[in-house]
PDB file of N, CA and C in Angstrom:
ATOM      1  N   MET A   1     110.056  86.050 185.530  1.00 79.00           N
ATOM      2  CA  MET A   1     110.660  85.767 184.399  1.00 79.00           C
ATOM      3  C   MET A   1     112.203  86.524 183.640  1.00 79.00           C
ATOM      4  N   THR A   2     113.224  85.857 182.462  1.00 94.00           N
ATOM      5  CA  THR A   2     113.663  87.140 181.988  1.00 94.00           C
ATOM      6  C   THR A   2     113.787  87.027 180.370  1.00 94.00           C
ATOM      7  N   TYR A   3     114.537  87.319 179.971  1.00 98.00           N
ATOM      8  CA  TYR A   3     114.483  87.375 178.750  1.00 98.00           C
ATOM      9  C   TYR A   3     116.185  86.424 178.346  1.00 98.00           C
ATOM     10  N   VAL A   4     115.656  86.151 176.719  1.00 98.00           N
ATOM     11  CA  VAL A   4     116.847  84.736 176.744  1.00 98.00           C
ATOM     12  C   VAL A   4     117.724  85.230 174.973  1.00 98.00           C
ATOM     13  N   VAL A   5     118.658  85.320 174.941  1.00 98.00           N
ATOM     14  CA  VAL A   5     119.540  85.328 173.236  1.00 98.00           C
ATOM     15  C   VAL A   5     119.497  83.984 173.024  1.00 98.00           C
ATOM     16  N   THR A   6     118.848  83.716 171.585  1.00 98.00           N
ATOM     17  CA  THR A   6     119.096  82.218 171.514  1.00 98.00           C
ATOM     18  C   THR A   6     120.009  82.409 169.937  1.00 98.00           C
ATOM     19  N   GLU A   7     120.283  81.281 169.142  1.00 98.00           N
ATOM     20  CA  GLU A   7     121.383  80.854 168.356  1.00 98.00           C
ATOM     21  C   GLU A   7     121.425  81.472 166.881  1.00 98.00           C
ATOM     22  N   SER A   8     120.477  82.757 166.559  1.00 97.00           N
ATOM     23  CA  SER A   8     120.073  83.820 165.650  1.00 97.00           C
ATOM     24  C   SER A   8     121.345  85.030 165.991  1.00 97.00           C
ATOM     25  N   CYS A   9     121.775  85.216 167.410  1.00 98.00           N
ATOM     26  CA  CYS A   9     122.943  85.547 167.792  1.00 98.00           C
ATOM     27  C   CYS A   9     124.439  85.065 167.498  1.00 98.00           C
ATOM     28  N   ILE A  10     124.541  84.097 167.058  1.00 98.00           N
ATOM     29  CA  ILE A  10     125.996  83.292 167.007  1.00 98.00           C
ATOM     30  C   ILE A  10     126.646  83.985 165.723  1.00 98.00           C
ATOM     31  N   ARG A  11     127.411  84.230 166.043  1.00 98.00           N
ATOM     32  CA  ARG A  11     128.746  85.140 164.737  1.00 98.00           C
ATOM     33  C   ARG A  11     128.296  85.886 163.893  1.00 98.00           C
ATOM     34  N   CYS A  12     126.561  87.096 164.959  1.00 97.00           N
ATOM     35  CA  CYS A  12     126.239  87.897 164.304  1.00 97.00           C
ATOM     36  C   CYS A  12     126.344  89.275 165.479  1.00 97.00           C
ATOM     37  N   LYS A  13     126.462  88.898 166.471  1.00 97.00           N
ATOM     38  CA  LYS A  13     126.500  89.476 167.500  1.00 97.00           C
ATOM     39  C   LYS A  13     126.656  91.026 167.264  1.00 97.00           C
ATOM     40  N   TYR A  14     125.658  91.477 166.749  1.00 97.00           N
ATOM     41  CA  TYR A  14     125.084  92.614 166.947  1.00 97.00           C
ATOM     42  C   TYR A  14     124.419  93.298 168.192  1.00 97.00           C
ATOM     43  N   THR A  15     124.855  94.176 168.752  1.00 98.00           N
ATOM     44  CA  THR A  15     124.766  94.983 169.908  1.00 98.00           C
ATOM     45  C   THR A  15     123.791  96.017 169.956  1.00 98.00           C
ATOM     46  N   ASP A  16     122.903  95.977 169.199  1.00 97.00           N
ATOM     47  CA  ASP A  16     121.903  97.106 169.841  1.00 97.00           C
ATOM     48  C   ASP A  16     121.242  97.198 170.943  1.00 97.00           C
ATOM     49  N   CYS A  17     121.194  95.770 171.280  1.00 97.00           N
ATOM     50  CA  CYS A  17     120.953  95.845 172.426  1.00 97.00           C
ATOM     51  C   CYS A  17     121.083  96.349 173.718  1.00 97.00           C
ATOM     52  N   VAL A  18     122.156  95.921 173.630  1.00 97.00           N
ATOM     53  CA  VAL A  18     123.381  97.079 174.903  1.00 97.00           C
ATOM     54  C   VAL A  18     123.075  98.074 174.949  1.00 97.00           C
ATOM     55  N   ASP A  19     122.459  98.768 173.962  1.00 94.00           N
ATOM     56  CA  ASP A  19     122.163  99.778 174.142  1.00 94.00           C
ATOM     57  C   ASP A  19     121.087 100.496 175.152  1.00 94.00           C
ATOM     58  N   VAL A  20     119.417  99.776 174.794  1.00 97.00           N
ATOM     59  CA  VAL A  20     118.676 100.074 175.223  1.00 97.00           C
ATOM     60  C   VAL A  20     118.285  99.317 177.189  1.00 97.00           C
ATOM     61  N   CYS A  21     119.240  98.631 177.658  1.00 98.00           N
ATOM     62  CA  CYS A  21     118.901  98.202 178.219  1.00 98.00           C
ATOM     63  C   CYS A  21     119.253  98.770 179.804  1.00 98.00           C
ATOM     64  N   PRO A  22     118.578  98.832 180.538  1.00 97.00           N
ATOM     65  CA  PRO A  22     118.292  99.813 181.836  1.00 97.00           C
ATOM     66  C   PRO A  22     119.103  99.432 182.832  1.00 97.00           C
ATOM     67  N   VAL A  23     119.284  98.331 182.776  1.00 97.00           N
ATOM     68  CA  VAL A  23     120.197  97.315 184.017  1.00 97.00           C
ATOM     69  C   VAL A  23     121.876  96.652 183.390  1.00 97.00           C
ATOM     70  N   ASP A  24     122.226  96.648 182.078  1.00 96.00           N
ATOM     71  CA  ASP A  24     123.398  96.515 181.959  1.00 96.00           C
ATOM     72  C   ASP A  24     123.402  94.692 182.151  1.00 96.00           C
ATOM     73  N   CYS A  25     122.594  94.064 181.876  1.00 98.00           N
ATOM     74  CA  CYS A  25     122.764  92.791 181.713  1.00 98.00           C
ATOM     75  C   CYS A  25     123.306  91.812 181.218  1.00 98.00           C
ATOM     76  N   PHE A  26     123.347  92.757 180.042  1.00 98.00           N
ATOM     77  CA  PHE A  26     123.855  91.773 178.650  1.00 98.00           C
ATOM     78  C   PHE A  26     125.574  91.247 178.763  1.00 98.00           C
ATOM     79  N   ARG A  27     125.998  89.969 178.601  1.00 98.00           N
ATOM     80  CA  ARG A  27     127.320  89.510 178.702  1.00 98.00           C
ATOM     81  C   ARG A  27     127.825  89.130 177.415  1.00 98.00           C
ATOM     82  N   GLU A  28     129.178  89.690 177.462  1.00 98.00           N
ATOM     83  CA  GLU A  28     129.360  89.130 175.817  1.00 98.00           C
ATOM     84  C   GLU A  28     131.099  88.351 175.704  1.00 98.00           C
ATOM     85  N   GLY A  29     130.474  87.364 174.876  1.00 98.00           N
ATOM     86  CA  GLY A  29     131.437  86.262 174.697  1.00 98.00           C
ATOM     87  C   GLY A  29     131.826  86.731 173.532  1.00 98.00           C
ATOM     88  N   PRO A  30     133.346  85.547 172.522  1.00 97.00           N
ATOM     89  CA  PRO A  30     133.361  85.985 171.484  1.00 97.00           C
ATOM     90  C   PRO A  30     132.665  86.142 170.193  1.00 97.00           C
ATOM     91  N   ASN A  31     131.947  85.288 170.770  1.00 98.00           N
ATOM     92  CA  ASN A  31     130.621  85.537 169.032  1.00 98.00           C
ATOM     93  C   ASN A  31     129.376  85.648 169.361  1.00 98.00           C
ATOM     94  N   PHE A  32     128.695  85.651 170.439  1.00 98.00           N
ATOM     95  CA  PHE A  32     127.833  85.732 171.322  1.00 98.00           C
ATOM     96  C   PHE A  32     127.303  86.727 172.039  1.00 98.00           C
ATOM     97  N   LEU A  33     126.529  86.623 171.967  1.00 98.00           N
ATOM     98  CA  LEU A  33     126.032  87.746 173.932  1.00 98.00           C
ATOM     99  C   LEU A  33     124.861  86.758 174.557  1.00 98.00           C
ATOM    100  N   VAL A  34     125.172  86.830 175.942  1.00 98.00           N
ATOM    101  CA  VAL A  34     123.659  86.516 176.486  1.00 98.00           C
ATOM    102  C   VAL A  34     123.308  87.311 177.206  1.00 98.00           C
ATOM    103  N   ILE A  35     122.221  87.009 178.302  1.00 98.00           N
ATOM    104  CA  ILE A  35     121.542  88.060 179.406  1.00 98.00           C
ATOM    105  C   ILE A  35     121.974  87.380 180.343  1.00 98.00           C
ATOM    106  N   ASP A  36     122.525  87.810 181.464  1.00 98.00           N
ATOM    107  CA  ASP A  36     122.517  87.466 182.756  1.00 98.00           C
ATOM    108  C   ASP A  36     121.077  87.883 182.847  1.00 98.00           C
ATOM    109  N   PRO A  37     119.981  86.351 183.459  1.00 98.00           N
ATOM    110  CA  PRO A  37     119.069  85.859 184.071  1.00 98.00           C
ATOM    111  C   PRO A  37     118.822  87.002 185.610  1.00 98.00           C
ATOM    112  N   ASP A  38     119.994  86.815 186.497  1.00 97.00           N
ATOM    113  CA  ASP A  38     119.492  87.367 187.586  1.00 97.00           C
ATOM    114  C   ASP A  38     119.685  89.133 187.346  1.00 97.00           C
ATOM    115  N   GLU A  39     120.386  89.533 186.581  1.00 97.00           N
ATOM    116  CA  GLU A  39     120.223  90.989 186.296  1.00 97.00           C
ATOM    117  C   GLU A  39     119.035  91.417 185.256  1.00 97.00           C
ATOM    118  N   CYS A  40     118.403  90.518 184.449  1.00 98.00           N
ATOM    119  CA  CYS A  40     117.123  91.060 183.917  1.00 98.00           C
ATOM    120  C   CYS A  40     116.363  91.725 184.408  1.00 98.00           C
ATOM    121  N   ILE A  41     115.390  92.974 184.073  1.00 97.00           N
ATOM    122  CA  ILE A  41     114.480  93.402 184.754  1.00 97.00           C
ATOM    123  C   ILE A  41     113.120  92.791 183.792  1.00 97.00           C
ATOM    124  N   ASP A  42     113.134  92.572 182.341  1.00 96.00           N
ATOM    125  CA  ASP A  42     111.856  91.614 182.011  1.00 96.00           C
ATOM    126  C   ASP A  42     111.504  93.105 181.284  1.00 96.00           C
ATOM    127  N   CYS A  43     112.462  94.227 180.700  1.00 97.00           N
ATOM    128  CA  CYS A  43     111.355  95.303 180.435  1.00 97.00           C
ATOM    129  C   CYS A  43     111.220  95.244 178.771  1.00 97.00           C
ATOM    130  N   THR A  44     111.593  93.954 178.199  1.00 97.00           N
ATOM    131  CA  THR A  44     111.463  94.061 177.082  1.00 97.00           C
ATOM    132  C   THR A  44     111.622  94.875 176.011  1.00 97.00           C
ATOM    133  N   LEU A  45     113.040  95.745 176.098  1.00 98.00           N
ATOM    134  CA  LEU A  45     113.390  96.869 175.724  1.00 98.00           C
ATOM    135  C   LEU A  45     114.181  96.360 174.136  1.00 98.00           C
ATOM    136  N   CYS A  46     115.204  95.133 174.976  1.00 98.00           N
ATOM    137  CA  CYS A  46     116.162  94.324 174.378  1.00 98.00           C
ATOM    138  C   CYS A  46     115.342  93.829 172.532  1.00 98.00           C
ATOM    139  N   VAL A  47     114.663  93.366 172.673  1.00 98.00           N
ATOM    140  CA  VAL A  47     113.678  92.641 171.739  1.00 98.00           C
ATOM    141  C   VAL A  47     113.503  93.494 170.653  1.00 98.00           C
ATOM    142  N   ALA A  48     112.880  94.518 170.477  1.00 97.00           N
ATOM    143  CA  ALA A  48     112.426  95.287 169.300  1.00 97.00           C
ATOM    144  C   ALA A  48     113.967  95.465 168.660  1.00 97.00           C
ATOM    145  N   GLU A  49     115.173  96.087 169.282  1.00 97.00           N
ATOM    146  CA  GLU A  49     116.098  96.109 169.046  1.00 97.00           C
ATOM    147  C   GLU A  49     116.885  94.841 168.373  1.00 97.00           C
ATOM    148  N   CYS A  50     116.609  94.212 168.408  1.00 97.00           N
ATOM    149  CA  CYS A  50     117.608  93.046 167.746  1.00 97.00           C
ATOM    150  C   CYS A  50     117.392  92.701 166.614  1.00 97.00           C
ATOM    151  N   PRO A  51     118.592  93.118 165.116  1.00 96.00           N
ATOM    152  CA  PRO A  51     117.976  92.600 164.169  1.00 96.00           C
ATOM    153  C   PRO A  51     118.154  91.629 163.757  1.00 96.00           C
ATOM    154  N   VAL A  52     118.317  90.467 164.172  1.00 97.00           N
ATOM    155  CA  VAL A  52     117.984  89.367 163.855  1.00 97.00           C
ATOM    156  C   VAL A  52     116.715  88.320 164.678  1.00 97.00           C
ATOM    157  N   GLU A  53     115.730  89.354 165.614  1.00 97.00           N
ATOM    158  CA  GLU A  53     115.158  88.394 166.487  1.00 97.00           C
ATOM    159  C   GLU A  53     115.674  87.051 167.269  1.00 97.00           C
ATOM    160  N   ALA A  54     116.669  87.289 167.953  1.00 98.00           N
ATOM    161  CA  ALA A  54     117.281  86.237 168.678  1.00 98.00           C
ATOM    162  C   ALA A  54     116.880  86.467 170.099  1.00 98.00           C
ATOM    163  N   ILE A  55     116.118  87.595 170.565  1.00 98.00           N
ATOM    164  CA  ILE A  55     116.340  87.566 171.661  1.00 98.00           C
ATOM    165  C   ILE A  55     114.174  87.323 172.157  1.00 98.00           C
ATOM    166  N   PHE A  56     114.119  86.219 173.248  1.00 98.00           N
ATOM    167  CA  PHE A  56     112.791  86.044 173.571  1.00 98.00           C
ATOM    168  C   PHE A  56     112.236  85.909 175.045  1.00 98.00           C
ATOM    169  N   ALA A  57     110.719  86.065 175.117  1.00 98.00           N
ATOM    170  CA  ALA A  57     111.042  86.145 176.345  1.00 98.00           C
ATOM    171  C   ALA A  57     110.992  84.492 177.486  1.00 98.00           C
ATOM    172  N   GLU A  58     111.337  84.277 177.997  1.00 97.00           N
ATOM    173  CA  GLU A  58     112.103  82.904 178.325  1.00 97.00           C
ATOM    174  C   GLU A  58     110.342  81.803 178.465  1.00 97.00           C
ATOM    175  N   ASP A  59     109.268  82.600 178.459  1.00 97.00           N
ATOM    176  CA  ASP A  59     108.158  81.725 178.470  1.00 97.00           C
ATOM    177  C   ASP A  59     107.842  81.437 176.948  1.00 97.00           C
ATOM    178  N   ASP A  60     108.608  82.419 176.004  1.00 98.00           N
ATOM    179  CA  ASP A  60     108.462  82.238 174.223  1.00 98.00           C
ATOM    180  C   ASP A  60     109.466  81.746 173.421  1.00 98.00           C
ATOM    181  N   VAL A  61     110.355  81.340 174.101  1.00 98.00           N
ATOM    182  CA  VAL A  61     111.581  80.494 173.523  1.00 98.00           C
ATOM    183  C   VAL A  61     111.358  79.469 172.867  1.00 98.00           C
ATOM    184  N   PRO A  62     111.446  79.529 171.370  1.00 98.00           N
ATOM    185  CA  PRO A  62     111.062  77.906 170.727  1.00 98.00           C
ATOM    186  C   PRO A  62     111.558  77.207 170.446  1.00 98.00           C
ATOM    187  N   ALA A  63     110.212  75.788 170.809  1.00 98.00           N
ATOM    188  CA  ALA A  63     111.435  74.547 171.173  1.00 98.00           C
ATOM    189  C   ALA A  63     112.358  73.925 170.914  1.00 98.00           C
ATOM    190  N   GLU A  64     112.966  74.579 169.875  1.00 97.00           N
ATOM    191  CA  GLU A  64     114.364  74.251 169.104  1.00 97.00           C
ATOM    192  C   GLU A  64     115.393  75.137 169.998  1.00 97.00           C
ATOM    193  N   GLN A  65     114.817  75.953 170.330  1.00 98.00           N
ATOM    194  CA  GLN A  65     116.127  76.857 171.227  1.00 98.00           C
ATOM    195  C   GLN A  65     116.019  76.932 172.766  1.00 98.00           C
ATOM    196  N   GLN A  66     115.207  76.051 173.222  1.00 98.00           N
ATOM    197  CA  GLN A  66     115.292  75.685 174.444  1.00 98.00           C
ATOM    198  C   GLN A  66     116.641  75.576 175.779  1.00 98.00           C
ATOM    199  N   ARG A  67     117.497  75.323 175.184  1.00 98.00           N
ATOM    200  CA  ARG A  67     119.041  75.107 175.160  1.00 98.00           C
ATOM    201  C   ARG A  67     119.233  76.234 175.244  1.00 98.00           C
ATOM    202  N   PHE A  68     119.135  77.204 174.755  1.00 98.00           N
ATOM    203  CA  PHE A  68     119.463  78.403 175.544  1.00 98.00           C
ATOM    204  C   PHE A  68     119.375  79.214 176.784  1.00 98.00           C
ATOM    205  N   ILE A  69     118.174  78.929 177.118  1.00 98.00           N
ATOM    206  CA  ILE A  69     118.230  79.347 178.417  1.00 98.00           C
ATOM    207  C   ILE A  69     118.745  78.606 179.453  1.00 98.00           C
ATOM    208  N   ALA A  70     118.976  77.580 179.726  1.00 98.00           N
ATOM    209  CA  ALA A  70     120.592  77.336 180.536  1.00 98.00           C
ATOM    210  C   ALA A  70     121.493  77.781 180.167  1.00 98.00           C
ATOM    211  N   LEU A  71     122.187  77.931 178.836  1.00 98.00           N
ATOM    212  CA  LEU A  71     123.297  78.548 178.195  1.00 98.00           C
ATOM    213  C   LEU A  71     123.223  79.819 178.615  1.00 98.00           C
ATOM    214  N   ASN A  72     122.584  80.581 178.454  1.00 98.00           N
ATOM    215  CA  ASN A  72     122.610  82.342 178.415  1.00 98.00           C
ATOM    216  C   ASN A  72     123.073  81.922 180.508  1.00 98.00           C
ATOM    217  N   ALA A  73     122.338  81.332 181.099  1.00 98.00           N
ATOM    218  CA  ALA A  73     122.781  81.229 182.620  1.00 98.00           C
ATOM    219  C   ALA A  73     124.395  80.890 182.959  1.00 98.00           C
ATOM    220  N   GLU A  74     124.330  80.012 182.334  1.00 98.00           N
ATOM    221  CA  GLU A  74     125.969  79.529 182.393  1.00 98.00           C
ATOM    222  C   GLU A  74     127.350  80.224 181.942  1.00 98.00           C
ATOM    223  N   LEU A  75     126.576  80.760 180.671  1.00 98.00           N
ATOM    224  CA  LEU A  75     128.151  81.950 180.393  1.00 98.00           C
ATOM    225  C   LEU A  75     127.702  82.890 180.894  1.00 98.00           C
ATOM    226  N   ALA A  76     126.591  83.703 181.153  1.00 98.00           N
ATOM    227  CA  ALA A  76     126.803  85.197 182.346  1.00 98.00           C
ATOM    228  C   ALA A  76     127.718  85.065 183.120  1.00 98.00           C
ATOM    229  N   LYS A  77     127.585  83.742 183.565  1.00 98.00           N
ATOM    230  CA  LYS A  77     128.665  84.010 185.002  1.00 98.00           C
ATOM    231  C   LYS A  77     129.772  83.817 184.884  1.00 98.00           C
ATOM    232  N   ASP A  78     130.529  83.041 183.395  1.00 98.00           N
ATOM    233  CA  ASP A  78     132.117  83.354 183.449  1.00 98.00           C
ATOM    234  C   ASP A  78     132.071  84.771 182.147  1.00 98.00           C
ATOM    235  N   TRP A  79     131.564  85.230 181.772  1.00 98.00           N
ATOM    236  CA  TRP A  79     131.397  86.292 180.542  1.00 98.00           C
ATOM    237  C   TRP A  79     131.512  88.235 180.891  1.00 98.00           C
ATOM    238  N   LYS A  80     132.432  88.661 180.894  1.00 98.00           N
ATOM    239  CA  LYS A  80     132.057  89.966 181.360  1.00 98.00           C
ATOM    240  C   LYS A  80     130.756  90.878 180.956  1.00 98.00           C
ATOM    241  N   PRO A  81     130.594  91.458 181.306  1.00 98.00           N
ATOM    242  CA  PRO A  81     129.504  92.793 180.797  1.00 98.00           C
ATOM    243  C   PRO A  81     129.737  93.437 179.797  1.00 98.00           C
ATOM    244  N   ILE A  82     128.891  93.787 178.632  1.00 98.00           N
ATOM    245  CA  ILE A  82     129.156  94.725 178.040  1.00 98.00           C
ATOM    246  C   ILE A  82     128.116  95.477 178.076  1.00 98.00           C
ATOM    247  N   ILE A  83     128.890  97.091 178.087  1.00 95.00           N
ATOM    248  CA  ILE A  83     127.574  98.119 178.295  1.00 95.00           C
ATOM    249  C   ILE A  83     127.615  99.338 177.265  1.00 95.00           C
ATOM    250  N   GLU A  84     128.168  98.438 176.027  1.00 95.00           N
ATOM    251  CA  GLU A  84     127.936 100.301 175.244  1.00 95.00           C
ATOM    252  C   GLU A  84     127.754  98.996 173.680  1.00 95.00           C
ATOM    253  N   ARG A  85     127.235 100.232 172.556  1.00 96.00           N
ATOM    254  CA  ARG A  85     127.325  99.475 171.315  1.00 96.00           C
ATOM    255  C   ARG A  85     128.252  99.267 171.164  1.00 96.00           C
ATOM    256  N   LYS A  86     128.749  98.283 170.106  1.00 97.00           N
ATOM    257  CA  LYS A  86     130.196  97.744 169.463  1.00 97.00           C
ATOM    258  C   LYS A  86     129.847  97.381 168.128  1.00 97.00           C
ATOM    259  N   PRO A  87     131.087  97.407 167.403  1.00 96.00           N
ATOM    260  CA  PRO A  87     130.336  97.178 166.252  1.00 96.00           C
ATOM    261  C   PRO A  87     130.141  96.113 165.611  1.00 96.00           C
ATOM    262  N   ALA A  88     129.293  95.091 164.608  1.00 96.00           N
ATOM    263  CA  ALA A  88     128.830  94.364 164.803  1.00 96.00           C
ATOM    264  C   ALA A  88     130.051  93.474 163.804  1.00 96.00           C
ATOM    265  N   PRO A  89     130.234  92.426 164.046  1.00 96.00           N
ATOM    266  CA  PRO A  89     132.023  91.549 163.188  1.00 96.00           C
ATOM    267  C   PRO A  89     131.265  91.812 161.846  1.00 96.00           C
ATOM    268  N   PRO A  90     132.599  91.676 161.025  1.00 97.00           N
ATOM    269  CA  PRO A  90     132.664  92.606 159.275  1.00 97.00           C
ATOM    270  C   PRO A  90     131.714  91.452 158.594  1.00 97.00           C
ATOM    271  N   ASP A  91     131.644  90.288 158.941  1.00 97.00           N
ATOM    272  CA  ASP A  91     130.668  89.171 158.410  1.00 97.00           C
ATOM    273  C   ASP A  91     129.582  89.120 158.916  1.00 97.00           C
ATOM    274  N   ALA A  92     129.004  89.621 159.772  1.00 97.00           N
ATOM    275  CA  ALA A  92     127.717  89.858 160.454  1.00 97.00           C
ATOM    276  C   ALA A  92     126.484  89.482 159.389  1.00 97.00           C
ATOM    277  N   ASP A  93     126.303  90.013 158.501  1.00 96.00           N
ATOM    278  CA  ASP A  93     125.401  90.307 157.415  1.00 96.00           C
ATOM    279  C   ASP A  93     125.194  88.714 157.112  1.00 96.00           C
ATOM    280  N   GLU A  94     126.584  88.108 156.630  1.00 97.00           N
ATOM    281  CA  GLU A  94     126.249  86.522 156.158  1.00 97.00           C
ATOM    282  C   GLU A  94     125.843  85.217 156.803  1.00 97.00           C
ATOM    283  N   TRP A  95     125.889  85.860 158.160  1.00 97.00           N
ATOM    284  CA  TRP A  95     125.487  84.902 159.297  1.00 97.00           C
ATOM    285  C   TRP A  95     124.347  84.937 159.718  1.00 97.00           C
ATOM    286  N   LYS A  96     123.536  85.996 159.093  1.00 93.00           N
ATOM    287  CA  LYS A  96     122.368  86.237 160.269  1.00 93.00           C
ATOM    288  C   LYS A  96     121.134  85.295 159.746  1.00 93.00           C
ATOM    289  N   ASP A  97     120.814  84.867 158.636  1.00 93.00           N
ATOM    290  CA  ASP A  97     119.859  84.108 157.776  1.00 93.00           C
ATOM    291  C   ASP A  97     121.078  82.563 158.200  1.00 93.00           C
ATOM    292  N   VAL A  98     121.693  81.827 158.884  1.00 96.00           N
ATOM    293  CA  VAL A  98     122.319  80.703 158.468  1.00 96.00           C
ATOM    294  C   VAL A  98     121.367  80.013 159.717  1.00 96.00           C
ATOM    295  N   PRO A  99     120.535  78.806 159.579  1.00 95.00           N
ATOM    296  CA  PRO A  99     120.454  77.619 160.451  1.00 95.00           C
ATOM    297  C   PRO A  99     121.925  77.149 161.484  1.00 95.00           C
ATOM    298  N   GLY A 100     121.109  76.280 162.434  1.00 96.00           N
ATOM    299  CA  GLY A 100     122.043  75.303 162.837  1.00 96.00           C
ATOM    300  C   GLY A 100     123.628  75.936 163.696  1.00 96.00           C
ATOM    301  N   LYS A 101     123.461  77.088 164.236  1.00 97.00           N
ATOM    302  CA  LYS A 101     124.762  77.675 164.305  1.00 97.00           C
ATOM    303  C   LYS A 101     125.365  77.463 166.166  1.00 97.00           C
ATOM    304  N   LEU A 102     124.855  76.708 166.526  1.00 97.00           N
ATOM    305  CA  LEU A 102     124.959  76.116 167.696  1.00 97.00           C
ATOM    306  C   LEU A 102     127.075  75.398 167.708  1.00 97.00           C
ATOM    307  N   LYS A 103     127.176  75.330 166.573  1.00 97.00           N
ATOM    308  CA  LYS A 103     128.605  74.289 166.568  1.00 97.00           C
ATOM    309  C   LYS A 103     129.230  75.695 166.608  1.00 97.00           C
ATOM    310  N   TYR A 104     129.162  76.761 166.595  1.00 98.00           N
ATOM    311  CA  TYR A 104     130.143  77.802 165.783  1.00 98.00           C
ATOM    312  C   TYR A 104     130.287  78.843 167.359  1.00 98.00           C
ATOM    313  N   LEU A 105     129.263  78.539 168.214  1.00 98.00           N
ATOM    314  CA  LEU A 105     129.851  79.117 169.603  1.00 98.00           C
ATOM    315  C   LEU A 105     130.855  79.424 170.105  1.00 98.00           C
ATOM    316  N   GLU A 106     132.004  80.011 170.364  1.00 97.00           N
ATOM    317  CA  GLU A 106     133.000  80.511 171.561  1.00 97.00           C
ATOM    318  C   GLU A 106     132.764  80.572 172.263  1.00 97.00           C
ATOM    319  N   ARG A 107     133.141  79.480 173.291  1.00 94.00           N
ATOM    320  CA  ARG A 107     133.213  79.792 174.646  1.00 94.00           C
ATOM    321  C   ARG A 107     134.472  80.488 175.447  1.00 94.00           C
TER     322      ARG A 107
END
């Protein structure tokens, strides 16, 4: 089992999760983070660190977020690793509770 970053992260991209990852499995896109399922060791450390509760165990991803399992795997192949925390976008707090953000995902 791996962990999956879901829609809540889009346009928020808080990187608190990156700081605690012991294997550097996060990958960074323009406005979203993903977890490389081939690197994730299922340690759960990132889950508690996410301020928008965007990270789920693969088996616990909500039904309406299931597409993010494949999306994490797909984007992890193209995006570069992020290994240290960065400032969140200036408008991250404005986006954290916005539903339906998949249309804003930048690849």
